[in-house]
Coordinates of C-alpha atoms in Angstrom, one line a residue:
M37 CA 109.0 109.7 78.0
R38 CA 106.4 112.3 79.2
P39 CA 103.4 112.7 77.0
I40 CA 101.9 116.1 76.3
L41 CA 98.4 116.1 77.8
S42 CA 95.6 117.9 76.1
L43 CA 93.0 119.3 78.4
L44 CA 90.3 118.3 76.0
A45 CA 91.5 114.7 75.8
V46 CA 92.2 114.0 79.5
L47 CA 89.7 113.0 82.1
L48 CA 91.3 114.0 85.5
V49 CA 89.7 112.7 88.7
S50 CA 91.1 113.3 92.2
V51 CA 90.6 110.5 94.7
L52 CA 91.6 111.0 98.3
P53 CA 92.9 108.0 100.3
A54 CA 91.1 106.9 103.5
T55 CA 93.4 108.7 105.9
A56 CA 93.2 111.8 108.1
A57 CA 92.2 115.0 106.3
A58 CA 95.7 116.6 106.7
D59 CA 97.3 113.5 105.1
A60 CA 94.8 113.4 102.3
A61 CA 95.6 117.0 101.3
S62 CA 99.2 116.1 100.6
S63 CA 99.0 112.6 99.1
A64 CA 95.9 112.8 96.9
L65 CA 95.7 110.5 94.0
R66 CA 94.9 112.1 90.7
F67 CA 93.9 109.8 87.9
V68 CA 94.6 110.6 84.2
W69 CA 93.0 108.5 81.4
L70 CA 95.2 108.8 78.3
D71 CA 93.1 106.2 76.4
D72 CA 89.5 105.3 76.3
F73 CA 88.3 103.2 79.3
A74 CA 84.7 102.2 80.1
A75 CA 83.2 103.4 83.3
A76 CA 83.4 99.9 84.9
E77 CA 87.1 99.7 83.9
Q78 CA 87.9 103.0 85.5
V79 CA 86.2 101.9 88.7
K80 CA 88.2 98.7 88.8
L81 CA 91.6 100.4 88.0
T82 CA 91.1 103.2 90.5
A83 CA 90.1 100.7 93.2
W84 CA 93.3 98.8 92.5
I85 CA 95.5 101.8 92.8
Q86 CA 93.6 103.2 95.8
E87 CA 94.1 100.0 97.7
T88 CA 97.8 99.7 96.9
H89 CA 98.4 103.4 97.8
A90 CA 96.6 103.0 101.1
A91 CA 98.7 99.9 101.9
A92 CA 101.9 101.9 101.2
V93 CA 100.7 104.8 103.4
R94 CA 100.1 102.4 106.3
L95 CA 103.7 101.3 106.0
T96 CA 105.6 104.7 105.7
G97 CA 103.0 107.4 105.9
P98 CA 101.6 109.7 103.1
L99 CA 103.7 111.3 100.5
P100 CA 104.0 115.1 100.9
M101 CA 102.8 115.8 97.4
P102 CA 99.9 114.8 95.1
V103 CA 100.5 111.7 92.9
R104 CA 99.2 111.5 89.3
V105 CA 98.4 108.1 88.0
Y106 CA 98.3 107.8 84.2
F107 CA 96.6 104.9 82.5
H108 CA 97.4 103.7 79.0
R109 CA 95.4 100.9 77.4
R110 CA 97.2 97.8 76.2
D111 CA 94.6 95.3 75.0
G112 CA 95.7 91.8 74.3
A113 CA 98.5 91.7 76.8
R114 CA 99.5 88.4 78.5
E115 CA 99.5 90.1 81.9
P116 CA 97.4 92.8 83.5
V117 CA 100.3 95.4 83.7
P118 CA 102.8 94.7 80.9
W119 CA 104.7 97.9 81.6
A120 CA 104.9 100.9 84.0
H121 CA 107.3 103.7 84.8
T122 CA 107.5 106.7 87.2
Q123 CA 107.3 110.3 86.1
R124 CA 109.9 112.5 87.9
S125 CA 109.5 116.2 87.2
S126 CA 107.5 119.0 88.8
T127 CA 104.7 116.4 88.8
Q128 CA 105.4 113.1 90.5
G129 CA 103.5 110.1 89.3
V130 CA 103.3 106.7 87.6
H131 CA 102.3 105.6 84.1
F132 CA 100.6 102.2 84.0
H133 CA 100.1 100.4 80.7
V134 CA 97.3 98.0 81.5
D135 CA 95.0 95.4 79.9
P136 CA 91.6 96.1 81.6
R137 CA 90.1 92.8 80.5
F138 CA 91.9 91.1 83.5
P139 CA 89.9 90.9 86.8
L140 CA 90.6 93.0 89.8
E141 CA 92.2 90.2 91.7
D142 CA 94.8 89.7 89.0
F143 CA 95.8 93.4 89.3
R144 CA 95.9 93.1 93.1
R145 CA 98.3 90.1 92.9
D146 CA 100.6 91.9 90.4
W147 CA 103.7 93.5 92.0
T148 CA 104.0 96.4 89.6
A149 CA 101.9 99.0 91.4
P150 CA 103.5 98.3 94.9
H151 CA 106.9 98.6 93.2
E152 CA 106.3 101.8 91.2
L153 CA 104.4 103.7 94.0
S154 CA 107.3 102.8 96.4
H155 CA 109.7 104.6 94.1
L156 CA 108.0 107.9 94.9
I157 CA 109.0 107.7 98.5
L158 CA 112.6 108.6 97.5
P159 CA 113.6 111.4 95.1
Y160 CA 115.0 110.6 91.7
L161 CA 118.7 109.8 92.1
G162 CA 119.7 109.4 88.5
P163 CA 120.8 106.4 86.4
R164 CA 124.2 106.1 88.2
H165 CA 122.3 105.0 91.3
A166 CA 119.6 102.9 89.7
W167 CA 120.6 99.9 91.7
F168 CA 119.7 101.8 94.9
A169 CA 116.3 103.1 93.6
E170 CA 115.3 99.7 92.1
G171 CA 116.6 97.8 95.2
F172 CA 114.5 100.0 97.4
A173 CA 111.3 99.5 95.4
S174 CA 112.0 95.8 95.1
Y175 CA 112.4 95.4 98.8
L176 CA 109.2 97.4 99.6
Q177 CA 107.0 95.8 97.0
Y178 CA 106.3 92.6 99.0
A179 CA 105.8 94.5 102.2
V180 CA 103.1 96.6 100.5
M181 CA 101.5 93.4 99.2
Q182 CA 101.5 92.0 102.7
S183 CA 99.9 95.2 103.9
M184 CA 97.2 94.7 101.2
G185 CA 96.6 91.1 102.5
V186 CA 97.7 89.7 99.1
L187 CA 100.7 87.9 100.5
S188 CA 101.3 86.2 103.9
A189 CA 104.6 86.8 105.6
D190 CA 105.7 83.2 104.7
E191 CA 104.9 83.7 101.0
A192 CA 106.7 87.1 101.0
R193 CA 109.8 85.5 102.6
R194 CA 109.7 82.7 100.0
R195 CA 109.5 85.2 97.2
Y196 CA 112.4 87.3 98.6
R197 CA 114.6 84.2 98.9
R198 CA 113.8 82.9 95.3
K199 CA 114.6 86.3 93.8
L200 CA 117.8 86.7 95.7
E201 CA 119.1 83.2 95.1
R202 CA 118.4 83.6 91.4
A203 CA 120.1 87.0 91.3
E204 CA 123.1 85.6 93.1
R205 CA 123.4 82.9 90.5
G206 CA 123.4 85.5 87.8
Y207 CA 126.1 87.6 89.4
E208 CA 129.3 87.0 87.4
H209 CA 131.5 89.8 88.7
T210 CA 132.5 87.9 91.8
H211 CA 135.7 89.9 92.4
Q212 CA 134.0 93.2 92.1
P213 CA 132.0 95.2 94.7
F214 CA 128.3 95.3 93.9
V215 CA 128.1 99.1 93.4
A216 CA 131.0 99.0 90.9
A217 CA 129.4 96.1 89.0
A218 CA 125.9 97.6 89.0
P219 CA 126.4 99.8 85.8
R220 CA 127.6 96.7 83.9
L221 CA 124.7 94.6 85.1
R222 CA 122.4 97.3 83.7
A223 CA 124.3 97.5 80.4
E224 CA 124.1 93.7 80.1
G225 CA 120.3 93.7 80.7
K226 CA 120.7 91.8 84.0
Y227 CA 118.1 94.0 85.6
P228 CA 116.8 91.4 88.2
V229 CA 120.4 90.9 89.4
M230 CA 120.8 94.6 89.9
Y231 CA 117.4 95.0 91.5
W232 CA 117.7 92.3 94.0
G233 CA 121.3 92.9 94.9
G234 CA 120.1 96.4 95.6
A235 CA 117.3 95.0 97.7
A236 CA 119.9 93.2 99.9
Y237 CA 121.2 96.6 100.9
F238 CA 117.9 97.6 102.4
M239 CA 117.5 94.2 104.1
Q240 CA 120.9 94.8 105.8
V241 CA 119.9 98.3 106.7
D242 CA 116.6 97.2 108.2
Q243 CA 118.4 94.5 110.3
A244 CA 120.9 97.1 111.6
L245 CA 118.1 99.4 112.5
A246 CA 116.1 96.6 114.2
E247 CA 119.2 96.0 116.4
R248 CA 118.9 99.6 117.5
G249 CA 115.2 99.3 118.2
S250 CA 114.1 101.0 115.0
S251 CA 113.1 100.0 111.5
L252 CA 113.4 101.2 107.9
Q253 CA 109.7 101.9 107.9
S254 CA 109.9 104.3 110.9
V255 CA 112.9 106.2 109.4
L256 CA 111.0 106.5 106.1
R257 CA 107.9 107.8 108.0
D258 CA 110.0 110.5 109.6
Y259 CA 111.7 111.3 106.3
L260 CA 108.4 111.8 104.5
T261 CA 107.2 114.0 107.3
C262 CA 110.2 116.3 107.4
C263 CA 112.6 116.1 104.6
R264 CA 111.4 114.6 101.3
R265 CA 112.7 116.8 98.4
D266 CA 112.2 116.3 94.6
R267 CA 115.8 116.8 93.9
D268 CA 118.5 115.2 96.1
G269 CA 121.8 113.4 95.6
L270 CA 122.4 109.9 97.0
Y271 CA 125.0 111.0 99.6
S272 CA 122.9 113.9 100.9
L273 CA 119.9 111.6 101.1
L274 CA 121.9 109.1 103.2
E275 CA 123.1 111.8 105.4
E276 CA 119.5 112.8 106.1
L277 CA 118.5 109.2 106.7
D278 CA 121.4 108.6 109.1
R279 CA 120.4 111.7 111.0
L280 CA 116.9 110.5 111.4
A281 CA 118.2 107.0 112.4
G282 CA 120.5 108.5 115.0
A283 CA 123.5 106.5 113.6
A284 CA 125.4 106.2 110.3
V285 CA 123.6 103.0 109.4
F286 CA 122.8 103.9 105.8
S287 CA 126.1 105.4 104.9
E288 CA 128.2 102.6 106.5
R289 CA 126.2 100.0 104.6
L290 CA 126.9 101.9 101.4
E291 CA 130.6 101.9 102.1
H292 CA 130.5 98.2 102.5
F293 CA 128.6 97.7 99.2
E294 CA 131.2 99.9 97.5
S295 CA 134.2 98.0 98.9
A296 CA 133.2 94.3 99.6
P297 CA 133.6 92.0 96.5
G298 CA 130.9 89.6 95.5
F299 CA 127.1 89.5 95.6
P300 CA 125.7 91.1 98.8
R301 CA 125.0 89.0 101.9
Y302 CA 121.2 88.2 102.2
A303 CA 120.6 84.8 103.8
D304 CA 120.4 86.1 107.3
V305 CA 118.6 89.3 106.6
I306 CA 115.5 88.2 104.6
P307 CA 112.4 89.6 106.4
G308 CA 110.9 86.9 108.6
G309 CA 114.1 85.0 109.1
R310 CA 115.2 81.7 107.5

């Protein structure tokens, strides 16, 4: 859902991340307040998103377009960010539904902003490939939180393992390849199983790249510099990433996920080891 914005009702503020001037021109954050927020609340919320965005930029480089960040007020929530979603159109951005009564540290320790901002690194690939997009954002969210200093490497590794073990227990389509089962998982509402099975794909890719002296982060940095497009299909995206990696790492892993039955392998590819 994309709300129609009234110029009279919206306070739009541009905030540049603390990067080089050339980077700032492309990846500026533009804040849009769709409900009433006090000045102190705006300062807190913009500081939270600025810090998260800067951490993501340190990992993969700046996005080649401005990012709009929309804030909706949700008083009385049980958590700081009860809901969020990306906006994919001529404007790329994220809608955050927040309860501003929570302190800044609670927002910093919430995984939602690292997850949603990570989505924008890749183009929208459509509902058929939701497992890929959600797996990507799930894998990156804890890396962004490490970059923020919110999580240690050990805590991130423990979180990855807990999420993957729980997802594996919830995977009932043991004779079916993960890609084939993903639409059913989504239809059944088993979103964590779909998300974290997808994250295992990127863990396997990252390990394969490390064996070649590279990393997922370095490939993504090159991708954002040269090739990020708003509209792209999954297979053309993987062809581009393979080219940047210098080997068919991404497409060969996808073929495996499309053909091997059962929940994806993860025990030996969790970042930081066992």
